Short mmCIF file of C-alpha atoms in Angstrom, two decimals:
data_model
loop_
_atom_site.label_atom_id
_atom_site.label_comp_id
_atom_site.label_asym_id
_atom_site.label_seq_id
_atom_site.Cartn_x
_atom_site.Cartn_y
_atom_site.Cartn_z
CA MET A 1335 -12.37 31.92 -21.23
CA ASN A 1336 -11.33 35.38 -19.93
CA ASN A 1337 -9.58 38.09 -21.92
CA GLN A 1338 -7.80 39.48 -20.07
CA ARG A 1339 -5.05 38.53 -18.01
CA LEU A 1340 -4.29 39.23 -14.29
CA CYS A 1341 -1.26 40.44 -13.78
CA SER A 1342 -1.82 40.45 -9.88
CA LEU A 1343 -3.86 38.50 -7.02
CA PRO A 1344 -6.34 41.42 -5.62
CA ASN A 1345 -6.81 42.37 -2.11
CA ALA A 1346 -6.47 39.04 0.39
CA ARG A 1347 -9.41 37.94 3.35
CA GLY A 1348 -7.05 37.60 6.05
CA VAL A 1349 -3.89 36.86 6.20
CA VAL A 1350 -2.56 33.75 6.58
CA THR A 1351 1.36 32.33 7.51
CA ARG A 1352 3.48 29.70 8.42
CA LEU A 1353 4.15 28.92 11.58
CA GLN A 1354 8.32 28.95 11.94
CA ASP A 1355 8.36 25.35 13.85
CA LYS A 1356 6.69 24.38 10.26
CA SER A 1357 3.10 22.64 11.60
CA GLY A 1358 1.21 23.90 9.79
CA TYR A 1359 -0.67 28.11 9.44
CA LEU A 1360 -2.07 31.09 11.83
CA SER A 1361 -5.04 32.51 9.88
CA PRO A 1362 -7.90 33.99 10.83
CA VAL A 1363 -9.87 31.23 11.88
CA GLY A 1364 -6.88 29.50 13.80
CA LYS A 1365 -4.56 27.28 13.28
CA LEU A 1366 -4.72 24.79 10.45
CA ASP A 1367 -2.54 22.04 9.24
CA SER A 1368 -1.33 21.79 5.71
CA VAL A 1369 -2.94 20.90 3.29
CA THR A 1370 -0.29 18.20 2.87
CA ALA A 1371 -0.13 16.61 6.28
CA ILE A 1372 -3.36 16.61 5.90
CA LEU A 1373 -2.49 14.49 2.16
CA GLY A 1374 -1.05 12.59 3.67
CA LYS A 1375 -2.36 11.27 6.84
CA THR A 1376 -5.68 11.04 4.43
CA SER A 1377 -4.14 9.12 1.33
CA GLU A 1378 -4.92 5.19 0.33
CA THR A 1379 -1.39 4.69 0.32
CA LYS A 1380 -0.29 5.50 3.50
CA HIS A 1381 0.22 2.64 4.54
CA LYS A 1382 3.08 1.91 1.67
CA LEU A 1383 4.65 4.49 2.73
CA GLU A 1384 4.73 3.34 6.08
CA GLN A 1385 5.86 0.48 4.86
CA TRP A 1386 8.46 1.97 2.97
CA LYS A 1387 9.81 4.38 5.68
CA LYS A 1388 10.83 0.63 7.57
CA ARG A 1389 14.21 0.86 4.64
CA PRO A 1390 17.72 1.46 6.56
CA ASP A 1391 18.35 3.70 3.83
CA ALA A 1392 14.77 5.23 4.26
CA ALA A 1393 15.66 8.76 5.76
CA ALA A 1394 18.63 9.46 3.19
CA VAL A 1395 16.66 8.93 0.20
CA SER A 1396 14.34 11.24 1.65
CA ASP A 1397 16.27 13.67 2.54
CA ALA A 1398 18.07 14.10 -0.37
CA ALA A 1399 14.56 13.97 -2.43
CA LYS A 1400 13.65 17.06 -0.41
CA ALA A 1401 17.17 18.70 -1.40
CA ARG A 1402 16.18 17.92 -4.61
CA GLY A 1403 12.84 19.52 -4.52
CA THR A 1404 13.83 22.73 -2.60
CA TRP A 1405 16.85 23.46 -5.03
CA THR A 1406 15.10 22.80 -9.13
CA HIS A 1407 11.74 25.28 -7.37
CA GLU A 1408 14.25 27.67 -5.89
CA GLN A 1409 15.72 27.36 -9.73
CA ILE A 1410 12.13 27.99 -10.97
CA GLU A 1411 11.09 30.59 -9.70
CA ASN A 1412 14.61 32.63 -10.07
CA TRP A 1413 14.06 31.67 -13.36
CA ILE A 1414 9.99 33.71 -13.48
CA VAL A 1415 11.23 36.73 -11.17
CA ALA A 1416 13.84 36.93 -14.32
CA HIS A 1417 11.47 36.37 -17.29
CA THR A 1418 8.59 39.17 -15.03
CA MET A 1419 11.40 41.47 -14.74
CA GLY A 1420 13.23 41.49 -17.86
CA THR A 1421 16.43 40.78 -16.45
CA PRO A 1422 18.48 37.61 -17.54
CA ALA A 1423 17.17 33.99 -16.84
CA PRO A 1424 20.44 32.42 -14.57
CA ASP A 1425 21.78 28.72 -15.99
CA PRO A 1426 22.46 27.61 -12.78
CA LYS A 1427 24.26 24.40 -11.94
CA HIS A 1428 24.22 21.23 -9.56
CA PHE A 1429 26.42 17.70 -9.75
CA ALA A 1430 23.32 15.99 -8.35
CA PHE A 1431 20.53 18.73 -9.26
CA GLY A 1432 21.04 19.74 -12.36
CA ALA A 1433 20.06 17.00 -14.52
CA TYR A 1434 15.46 18.52 -12.98
CA TRP A 1435 16.34 22.10 -13.91
CA ARG A 1436 17.67 20.90 -17.19
CA ASN A 1437 14.64 19.25 -17.90
CA ILE A 1438 12.45 21.08 -16.58
CA LYS A 1439 13.91 24.44 -18.00
CA PRO A 1440 12.23 23.36 -22.01
CA PHE A 1441 8.43 24.04 -20.32
CA LEU A 1442 9.42 27.03 -19.19
CA GLU A 1443 10.88 28.13 -22.18
CA GLN A 1444 8.83 27.42 -24.24
CA HIS A 1445 5.35 27.32 -22.63
CA TRP A 1446 5.84 30.94 -19.58
CA VAL A 1447 3.35 33.14 -21.14
CA GLN A 1448 2.96 35.60 -16.92
CA LEU A 1449 3.43 35.07 -13.48
CA VAL A 1450 0.67 36.58 -10.89
CA ALA A 1451 1.57 34.85 -8.45
CA GLN A 1452 3.94 32.58 -6.82
CA GLU A 1453 4.21 30.47 -3.87
CA CYS A 1454 2.05 32.48 -1.79
CA ALA A 1455 -0.05 31.04 1.39
CA VAL A 1456 -3.63 30.30 1.10
CA TYR A 1457 -6.46 29.28 3.66
CA HIS A 1458 -10.17 27.90 3.73
CA PRO A 1459 -12.70 27.98 6.78
CA THR A 1460 -12.50 24.02 6.37
CA ARG A 1461 -9.54 24.12 7.99
CA PHE A 1462 -7.11 23.97 5.87
CA ALA A 1463 -4.24 26.17 4.19
CA GLY A 1464 -1.10 26.14 1.94
CA SER A 1465 1.51 27.26 -0.36
CA PHE A 1466 1.30 27.16 -4.17
CA ASP A 1467 3.83 27.00 -6.37
CA ALA A 1468 2.65 29.23 -8.53
CA LEU A 1469 -0.18 31.43 -10.12
CA GLY A 1470 0.26 32.06 -14.72
CA TYR A 1471 0.17 32.18 -17.34
CA SER A 1472 1.09 29.33 -19.59
CA SER A 1473 0.60 27.95 -23.61
CA TYR A 1474 0.86 24.19 -23.01
CA THR A 1475 -1.86 22.18 -22.94
CA LYS A 1476 -2.88 18.62 -23.85
CA GLN A 1477 -6.51 19.91 -24.49
CA PRO A 1478 -7.58 18.84 -27.94
CA ASP A 1479 -10.12 21.73 -28.57
CA LEU A 1480 -7.75 23.88 -27.14
CA SER A 1481 -5.73 25.39 -29.18
CA THR A 1482 -1.67 27.12 -27.30
CA GLU A 1483 -3.28 30.72 -27.93
CA ASP A 1484 -6.30 30.20 -25.93
CA ALA A 1485 -4.04 28.57 -23.19
CA SER A 1486 -2.72 30.96 -23.12
CA ASN A 1487 -5.26 33.36 -22.13
CA LEU A 1488 -6.37 30.98 -19.33
CA LEU A 1489 -6.12 31.66 -15.28
CA THR A 1490 -3.00 28.09 -14.67
CA LEU A 1491 -2.57 26.60 -11.16
CA ILE A 1492 0.74 25.32 -11.44
CA ASP A 1493 2.07 22.83 -8.32
CA TRP A 1494 6.37 22.20 -9.32
CA LYS A 1495 7.70 18.35 -8.33
CA THR A 1496 10.32 16.55 -9.28
CA SER A 1497 10.69 12.81 -9.31
CA LYS A 1498 13.73 10.01 -9.95
CA ASN A 1499 10.85 7.79 -12.24
CA PRO A 1500 7.36 8.27 -13.95
CA ARG A 1501 4.07 8.59 -11.91
CA SER A 1502 1.78 6.28 -12.93
CA ALA A 1503 -2.02 7.85 -12.61
CA ASP A 1504 -2.49 6.21 -9.40
CA LEU A 1505 0.61 7.76 -7.61
CA VAL A 1506 -0.01 11.48 -8.33
CA GLU A 1507 -3.68 11.66 -6.87
CA ASP A 1508 -3.14 12.85 -3.91
CA TYR A 1509 -0.98 15.77 -6.26
CA PHE A 1510 -4.36 16.42 -8.08
CA ASN A 1511 -5.90 17.09 -5.10
CA GLN A 1512 -3.00 19.31 -3.42
CA LEU A 1513 -4.30 21.12 -6.72
CA GLY A 1514 -7.23 21.34 -5.34
CA ALA A 1515 -7.43 22.38 -2.54
CA TYR A 1516 -4.79 25.19 -3.11
CA ALA A 1517 -7.27 26.70 -5.97
CA VAL A 1518 -10.50 26.51 -3.84
CA GLY A 1519 -8.06 28.12 -0.83
CA ILE A 1520 -7.18 30.89 -3.93
CA GLU A 1521 -10.91 31.40 -5.08
CA TYR A 1522 -11.60 31.82 -1.07
CA VAL A 1523 -9.15 34.11 -0.14
CA TYR A 1524 -8.92 35.76 -3.00
CA GLY A 1525 -12.51 35.80 -5.23
CA VAL A 1526 -10.74 34.36 -8.08
CA VAL A 1527 -10.96 31.21 -10.13
CA PRO A 1528 -7.75 29.35 -11.24
CA GLU A 1529 -9.31 27.89 -14.95
CA ARG A 1530 -7.28 24.62 -15.07
CA ALA A 1531 -4.25 23.12 -13.22
CA LEU A 1532 -0.56 22.52 -14.56
CA LEU A 1533 1.19 19.44 -12.49
CA VAL A 1534 4.25 19.66 -13.60
CA ILE A 1535 7.23 16.73 -13.35
CA ALA A 1536 10.45 17.35 -13.63
CA ARG A 1537 12.83 14.04 -14.38
CA PRO A 1538 16.21 13.77 -14.02
CA HIS A 1539 16.18 12.01 -18.14
CA GLY A 1540 14.33 13.43 -20.80
CA ASP A 1541 14.40 16.71 -22.44
CA PHE A 1542 11.21 17.94 -20.97
CA PRO A 1543 9.24 17.17 -17.45
CA ASP A 1544 6.17 15.07 -17.12
CA ILE A 1545 2.94 16.94 -17.34
CA TRP A 1546 -0.51 16.18 -16.48
CA GLU A 1547 -3.11 18.68 -16.98
CA LEU A 1548 -6.50 19.69 -14.92
CA THR A 1549 -9.47 21.90 -17.13
CA GLY A 1550 -11.65 23.79 -14.96
CA PRO A 1551 -14.08 21.25 -14.48
CA GLU A 1552 -11.49 19.18 -12.70
CA LEU A 1553 -9.59 20.95 -10.74
CA LYS A 1554 -13.21 21.78 -9.38
CA GLU A 1555 -13.87 18.08 -8.65
CA TYR A 1556 -10.42 17.72 -6.50
CA GLY A 1557 -11.04 21.19 -4.81
CA THR A 1558 -14.05 19.09 -3.58
CA LYS A 1559 -12.70 15.89 -2.48
CA PHE A 1560 -9.87 17.66 -0.74
CA ILE A 1561 -12.94 19.38 1.08
CA TYR A 1562 -13.83 15.90 2.29
CA ARG A 1563 -11.25 14.47 3.26
CA ALA A 1564 -10.07 17.40 5.03
CA ASN A 1565 -13.06 17.26 7.21
CA ASN A 1566 -13.03 13.71 7.78
CA TYR A 1567 -9.48 14.04 8.33
CA TYR A 1568 -10.38 16.41 11.45
CA THR A 1569 -13.28 15.10 13.10
CA THR A 1570 -11.95 11.55 13.42
CA GLN A 1571 -8.06 12.28 13.21
CA CYS A 1572 -7.40 15.59 14.92
CA ASP A 1573 -8.39 18.03 17.37
CA PHE A 1574 -8.75 21.84 16.30
CA GLU A 1575 -7.14 25.03 17.44
CA PRO A 1576 -9.50 27.89 17.68
#
């Protein structure tokens, strides 16, 4: 465990930028597909999603979920920026999405400690890239042998999600792989190793979000799993553009 917190990320190994058409990322090793695209095309539940897309209301439901996620992410980012700058935190209102903000806000107020970076793009020579939500410090933990004080000093990778319904373990497996991929990318680009991860899911009911925690070894294992999936993806499903 590091006793000294990072304040910012060190210099990056190369620059990665998202393409304007959002079809992928441009990196020092070529054009790369995104972490989420690779996950979607290699997911074990892909057939279920394809069936769901055949529903008459699928497009409308998907668009609403994207709008909800985008709005909620923006409010979280704005709150963290205000907290970092020591200015009054915003308290936005939204008729349709406000409940998700009210659900996740207590986590921020009670457990947010310090920001290192947010919405930052990373890549890996395994040929994937993506933008992680937040890297910083939080006092929240479910680990019985880890105090909140010690948790506050662990460099934590955080992914924000929204969900109308509770998510079972099998439904968040791809989210864990996503976190693992970002951790691998952060280590490659910045030489910094996240020590754990939190998946924080805002929901429209209740006064606290659903939270899943990955320990350092678990996060590393999911990073290895994602590398395998990325290799399989490029071997069997698409061509690489150097």
